[in-house]
PDB file of C-alpha atoms and ligand atoms in Angstrom:
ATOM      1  CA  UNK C  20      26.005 -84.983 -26.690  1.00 52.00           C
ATOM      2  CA  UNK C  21      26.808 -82.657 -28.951  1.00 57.00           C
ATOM      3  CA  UNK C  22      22.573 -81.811 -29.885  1.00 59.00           C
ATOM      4  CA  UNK C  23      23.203 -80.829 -26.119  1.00 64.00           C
ATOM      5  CA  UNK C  24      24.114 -77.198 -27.172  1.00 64.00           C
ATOM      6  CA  UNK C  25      22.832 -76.917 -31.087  1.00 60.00           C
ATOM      7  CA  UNK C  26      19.293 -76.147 -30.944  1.00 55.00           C
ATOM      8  CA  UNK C  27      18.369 -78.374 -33.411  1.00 53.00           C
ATOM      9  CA  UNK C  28      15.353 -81.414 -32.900  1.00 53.00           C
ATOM     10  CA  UNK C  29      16.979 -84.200 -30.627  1.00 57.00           C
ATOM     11  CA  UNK C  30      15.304 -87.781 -30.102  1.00 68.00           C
ATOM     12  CA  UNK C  31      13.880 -87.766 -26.475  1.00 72.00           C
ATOM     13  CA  UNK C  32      16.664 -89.867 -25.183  1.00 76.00           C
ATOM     14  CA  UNK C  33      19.393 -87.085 -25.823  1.00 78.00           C
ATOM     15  CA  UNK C  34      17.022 -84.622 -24.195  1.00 80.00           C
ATOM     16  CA  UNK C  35      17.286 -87.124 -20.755  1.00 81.00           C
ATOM     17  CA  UNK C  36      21.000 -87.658 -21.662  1.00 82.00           C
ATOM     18  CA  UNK C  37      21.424 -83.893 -21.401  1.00 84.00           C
ATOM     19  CA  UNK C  38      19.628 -83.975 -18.552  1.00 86.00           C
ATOM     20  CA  UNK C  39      21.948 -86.491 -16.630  1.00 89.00           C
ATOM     21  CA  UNK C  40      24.884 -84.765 -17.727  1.00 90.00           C
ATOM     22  CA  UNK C  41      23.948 -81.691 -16.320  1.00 91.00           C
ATOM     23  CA  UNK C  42      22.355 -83.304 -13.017  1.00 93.00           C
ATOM     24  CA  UNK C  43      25.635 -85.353 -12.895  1.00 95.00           C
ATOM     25  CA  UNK C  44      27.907 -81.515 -13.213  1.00 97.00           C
ATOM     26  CA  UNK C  45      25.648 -80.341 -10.210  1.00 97.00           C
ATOM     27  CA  UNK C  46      26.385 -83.344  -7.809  1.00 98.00           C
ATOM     28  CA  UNK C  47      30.067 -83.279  -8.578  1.00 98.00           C
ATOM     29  CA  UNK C  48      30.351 -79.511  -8.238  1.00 98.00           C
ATOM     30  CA  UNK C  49      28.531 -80.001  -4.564  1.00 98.00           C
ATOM     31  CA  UNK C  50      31.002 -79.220  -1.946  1.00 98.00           C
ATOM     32  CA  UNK C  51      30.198 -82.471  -0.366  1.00 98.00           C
ATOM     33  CA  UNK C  52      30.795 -84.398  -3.226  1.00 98.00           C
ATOM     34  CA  UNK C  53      34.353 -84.984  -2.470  1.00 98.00           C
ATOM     35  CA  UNK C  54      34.550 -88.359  -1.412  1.00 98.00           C
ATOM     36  CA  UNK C  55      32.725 -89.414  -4.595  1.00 98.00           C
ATOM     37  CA  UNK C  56      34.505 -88.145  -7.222  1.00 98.00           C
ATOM     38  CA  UNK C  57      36.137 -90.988  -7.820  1.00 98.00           C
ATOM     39  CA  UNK C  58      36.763 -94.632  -7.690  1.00 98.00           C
ATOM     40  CA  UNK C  59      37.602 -95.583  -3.762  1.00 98.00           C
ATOM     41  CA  UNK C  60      41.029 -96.924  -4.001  1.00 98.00           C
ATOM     42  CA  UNK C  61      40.789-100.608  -3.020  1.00 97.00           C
ATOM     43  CA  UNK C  62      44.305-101.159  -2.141  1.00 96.00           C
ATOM     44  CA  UNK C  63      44.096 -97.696   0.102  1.00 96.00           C
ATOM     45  CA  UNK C  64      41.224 -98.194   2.325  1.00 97.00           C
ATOM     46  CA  UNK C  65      40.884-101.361   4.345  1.00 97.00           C
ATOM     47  CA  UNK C  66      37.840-103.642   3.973  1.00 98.00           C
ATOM     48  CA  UNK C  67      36.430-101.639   1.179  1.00 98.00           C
ATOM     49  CA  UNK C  68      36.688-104.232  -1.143  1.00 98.00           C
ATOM     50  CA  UNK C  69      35.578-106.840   1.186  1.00 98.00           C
ATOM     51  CA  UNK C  70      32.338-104.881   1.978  1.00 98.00           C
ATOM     52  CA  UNK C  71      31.447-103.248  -1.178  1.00 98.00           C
ATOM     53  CA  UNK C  72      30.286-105.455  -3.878  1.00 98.00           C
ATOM     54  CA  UNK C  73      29.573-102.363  -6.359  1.00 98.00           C
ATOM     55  CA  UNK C  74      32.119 -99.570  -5.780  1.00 98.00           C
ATOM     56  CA  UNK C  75      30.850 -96.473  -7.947  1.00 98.00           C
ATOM     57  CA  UNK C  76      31.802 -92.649  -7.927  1.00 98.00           C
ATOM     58  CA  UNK C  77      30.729 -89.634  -9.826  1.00 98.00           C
ATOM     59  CA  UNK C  78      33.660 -90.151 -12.165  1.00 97.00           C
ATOM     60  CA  UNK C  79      33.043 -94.106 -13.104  1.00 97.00           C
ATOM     61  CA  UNK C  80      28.917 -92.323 -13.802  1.00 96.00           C
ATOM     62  CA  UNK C  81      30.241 -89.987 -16.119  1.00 94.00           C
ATOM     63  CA  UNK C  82      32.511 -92.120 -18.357  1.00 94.00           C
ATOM     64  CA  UNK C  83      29.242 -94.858 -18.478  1.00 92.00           C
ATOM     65  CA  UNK C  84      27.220 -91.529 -19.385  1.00 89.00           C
ATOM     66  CA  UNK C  85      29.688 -90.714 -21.840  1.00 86.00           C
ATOM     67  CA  UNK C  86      29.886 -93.687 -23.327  1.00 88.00           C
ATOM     68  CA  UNK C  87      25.863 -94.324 -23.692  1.00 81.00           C
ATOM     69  CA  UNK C  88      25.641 -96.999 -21.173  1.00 81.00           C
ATOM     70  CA  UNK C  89      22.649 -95.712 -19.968  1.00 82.00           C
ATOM     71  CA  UNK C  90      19.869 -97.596 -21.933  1.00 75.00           C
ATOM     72  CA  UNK C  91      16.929 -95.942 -19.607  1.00 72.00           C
ATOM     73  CA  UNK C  92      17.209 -93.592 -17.039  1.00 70.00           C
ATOM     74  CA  UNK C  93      16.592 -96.381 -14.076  1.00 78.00           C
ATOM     75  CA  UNK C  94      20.076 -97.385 -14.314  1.00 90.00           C
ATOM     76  CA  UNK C  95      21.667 -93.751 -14.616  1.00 92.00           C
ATOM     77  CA  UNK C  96      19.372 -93.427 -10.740  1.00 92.00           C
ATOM     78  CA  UNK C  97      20.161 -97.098  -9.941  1.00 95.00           C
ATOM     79  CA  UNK C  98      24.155 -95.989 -10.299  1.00 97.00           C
ATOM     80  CA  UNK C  99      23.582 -93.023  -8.533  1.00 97.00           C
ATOM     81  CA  UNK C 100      22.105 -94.518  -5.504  1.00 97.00           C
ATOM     82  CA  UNK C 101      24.416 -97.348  -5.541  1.00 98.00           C
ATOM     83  CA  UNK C 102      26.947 -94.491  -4.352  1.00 98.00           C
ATOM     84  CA  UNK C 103      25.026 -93.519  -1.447  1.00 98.00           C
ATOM     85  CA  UNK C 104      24.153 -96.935  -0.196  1.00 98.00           C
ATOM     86  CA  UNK C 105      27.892 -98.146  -0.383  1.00 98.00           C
ATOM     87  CA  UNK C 106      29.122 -94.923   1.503  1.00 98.00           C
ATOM     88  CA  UNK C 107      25.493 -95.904   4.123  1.00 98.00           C
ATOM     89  CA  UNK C 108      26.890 -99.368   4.349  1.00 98.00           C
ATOM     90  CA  UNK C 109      30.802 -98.684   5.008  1.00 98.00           C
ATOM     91  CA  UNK C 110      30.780 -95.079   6.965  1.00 98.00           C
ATOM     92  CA  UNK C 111      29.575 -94.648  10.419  1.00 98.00           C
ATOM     93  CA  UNK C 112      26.104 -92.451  10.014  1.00 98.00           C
ATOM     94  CA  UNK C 113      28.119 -89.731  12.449  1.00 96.00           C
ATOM     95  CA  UNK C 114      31.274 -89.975  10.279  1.00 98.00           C
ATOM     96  CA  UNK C 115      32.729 -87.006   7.833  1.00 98.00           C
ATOM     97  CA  UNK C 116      32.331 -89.305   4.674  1.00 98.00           C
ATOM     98  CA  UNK C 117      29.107 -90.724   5.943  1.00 98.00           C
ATOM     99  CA  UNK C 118      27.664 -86.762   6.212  1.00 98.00           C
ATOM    100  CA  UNK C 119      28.043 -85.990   3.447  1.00 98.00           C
ATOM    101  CA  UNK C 120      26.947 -89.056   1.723  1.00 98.00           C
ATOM    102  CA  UNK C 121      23.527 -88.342   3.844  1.00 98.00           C
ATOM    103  CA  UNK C 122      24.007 -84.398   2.118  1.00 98.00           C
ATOM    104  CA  UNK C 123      24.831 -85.360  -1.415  1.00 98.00           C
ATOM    105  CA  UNK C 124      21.608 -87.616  -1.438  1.00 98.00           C
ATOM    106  CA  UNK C 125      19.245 -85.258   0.078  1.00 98.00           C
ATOM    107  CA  UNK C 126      20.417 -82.940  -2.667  1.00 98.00           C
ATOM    108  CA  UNK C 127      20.179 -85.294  -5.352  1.00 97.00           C
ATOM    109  CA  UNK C 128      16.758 -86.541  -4.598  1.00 96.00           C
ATOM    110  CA  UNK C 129      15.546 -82.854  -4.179  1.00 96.00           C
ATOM    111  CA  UNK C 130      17.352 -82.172  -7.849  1.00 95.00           C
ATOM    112  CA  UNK C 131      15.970 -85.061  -9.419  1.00 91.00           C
ATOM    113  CA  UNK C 132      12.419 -84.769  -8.788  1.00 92.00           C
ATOM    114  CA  UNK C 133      12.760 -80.784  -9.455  1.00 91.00           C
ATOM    115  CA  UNK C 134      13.757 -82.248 -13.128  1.00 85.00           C
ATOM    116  CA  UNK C 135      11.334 -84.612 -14.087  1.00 77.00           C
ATOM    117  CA  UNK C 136       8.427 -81.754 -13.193  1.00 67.00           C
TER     118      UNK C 136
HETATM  119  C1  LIG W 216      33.299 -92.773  -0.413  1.00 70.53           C
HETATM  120  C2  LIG W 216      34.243 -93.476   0.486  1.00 70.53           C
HETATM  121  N1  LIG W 216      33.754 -94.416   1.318  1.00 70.53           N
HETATM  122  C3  LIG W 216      34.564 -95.071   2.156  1.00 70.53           C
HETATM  123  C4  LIG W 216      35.916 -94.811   2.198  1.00 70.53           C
HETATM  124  C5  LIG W 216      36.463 -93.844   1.333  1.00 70.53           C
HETATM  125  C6  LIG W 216      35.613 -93.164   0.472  1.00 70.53           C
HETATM  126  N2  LIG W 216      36.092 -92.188  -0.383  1.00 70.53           N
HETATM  127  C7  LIG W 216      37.495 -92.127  -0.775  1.00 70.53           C
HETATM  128  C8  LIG W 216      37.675 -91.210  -1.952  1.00 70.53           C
HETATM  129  C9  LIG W 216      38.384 -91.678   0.339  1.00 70.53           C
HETATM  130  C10 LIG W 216      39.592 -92.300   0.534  1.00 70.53           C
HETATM  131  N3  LIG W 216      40.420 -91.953   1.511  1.00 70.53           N
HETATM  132  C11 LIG W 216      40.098 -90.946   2.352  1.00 70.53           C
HETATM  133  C12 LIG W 216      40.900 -90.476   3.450  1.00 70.53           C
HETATM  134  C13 LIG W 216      40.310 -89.455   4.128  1.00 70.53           C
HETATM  135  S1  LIG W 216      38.773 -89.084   3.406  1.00 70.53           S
HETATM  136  C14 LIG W 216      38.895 -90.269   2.208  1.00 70.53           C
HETATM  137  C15 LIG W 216      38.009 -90.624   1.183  1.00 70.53           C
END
């Protein structure tokens, strides 16, 4: 992550890693984003681990990020998404959480096809 800053020649992958990272800083600084930031605390909210096979947040995206999990850039969307549909399939549409779950993935959509053109 480092080739991030250095303006030296990076491999095409750390160009799209750079390009998560950043993407990833945008949804997290979204003023929406705060149910997301990080891991839903199964013991805290009822059900949730009932009814959500594949809990994800920003946070748990980063660390995967971070730690080169991300072998192509499907699974760094797939992960991504996964947050929205979980917070679609627990929170009432006309819910606080379940706004700005509907916000946060208008905005990301809108982001991400702004940075593959
Ligand atoms: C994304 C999500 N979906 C369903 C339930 C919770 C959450 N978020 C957590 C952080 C959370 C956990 N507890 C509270 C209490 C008020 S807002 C809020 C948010």
């Amino acid at each position: 992550l480092v080739s991030c800053t250095k303006r030296t020649k990076t491999p095409k992958s750390e160009l799209a890693v750079c390009r998560y990272v950043l993407l990833l800083a945008e949804l997290e600084a979204h003023q929406d984003a705060w149910p997301f930031l990080r891991p839903v605390k199964l013991k805290s909210v009822p059900g949730y681990k009932k009814i959500i096979k594949k809990p994800m947040d920003f946070f748990t995206i980063k660390e995967k990020l971070i730690n080169n999990m991300y072998l192509n850039q499907e699974n760094f969307v797939i992960d991504v998404n996964l947050v929205f549909d979980n917070c679609q399939k627990f929170n009432e549409d006309d819910s606080e959480i379940g706004r700005a779950g509907h916000r946060m993935k208008r905005f990301f959509d809108k982001r991400w096809t702004e940075l593959l053109h």
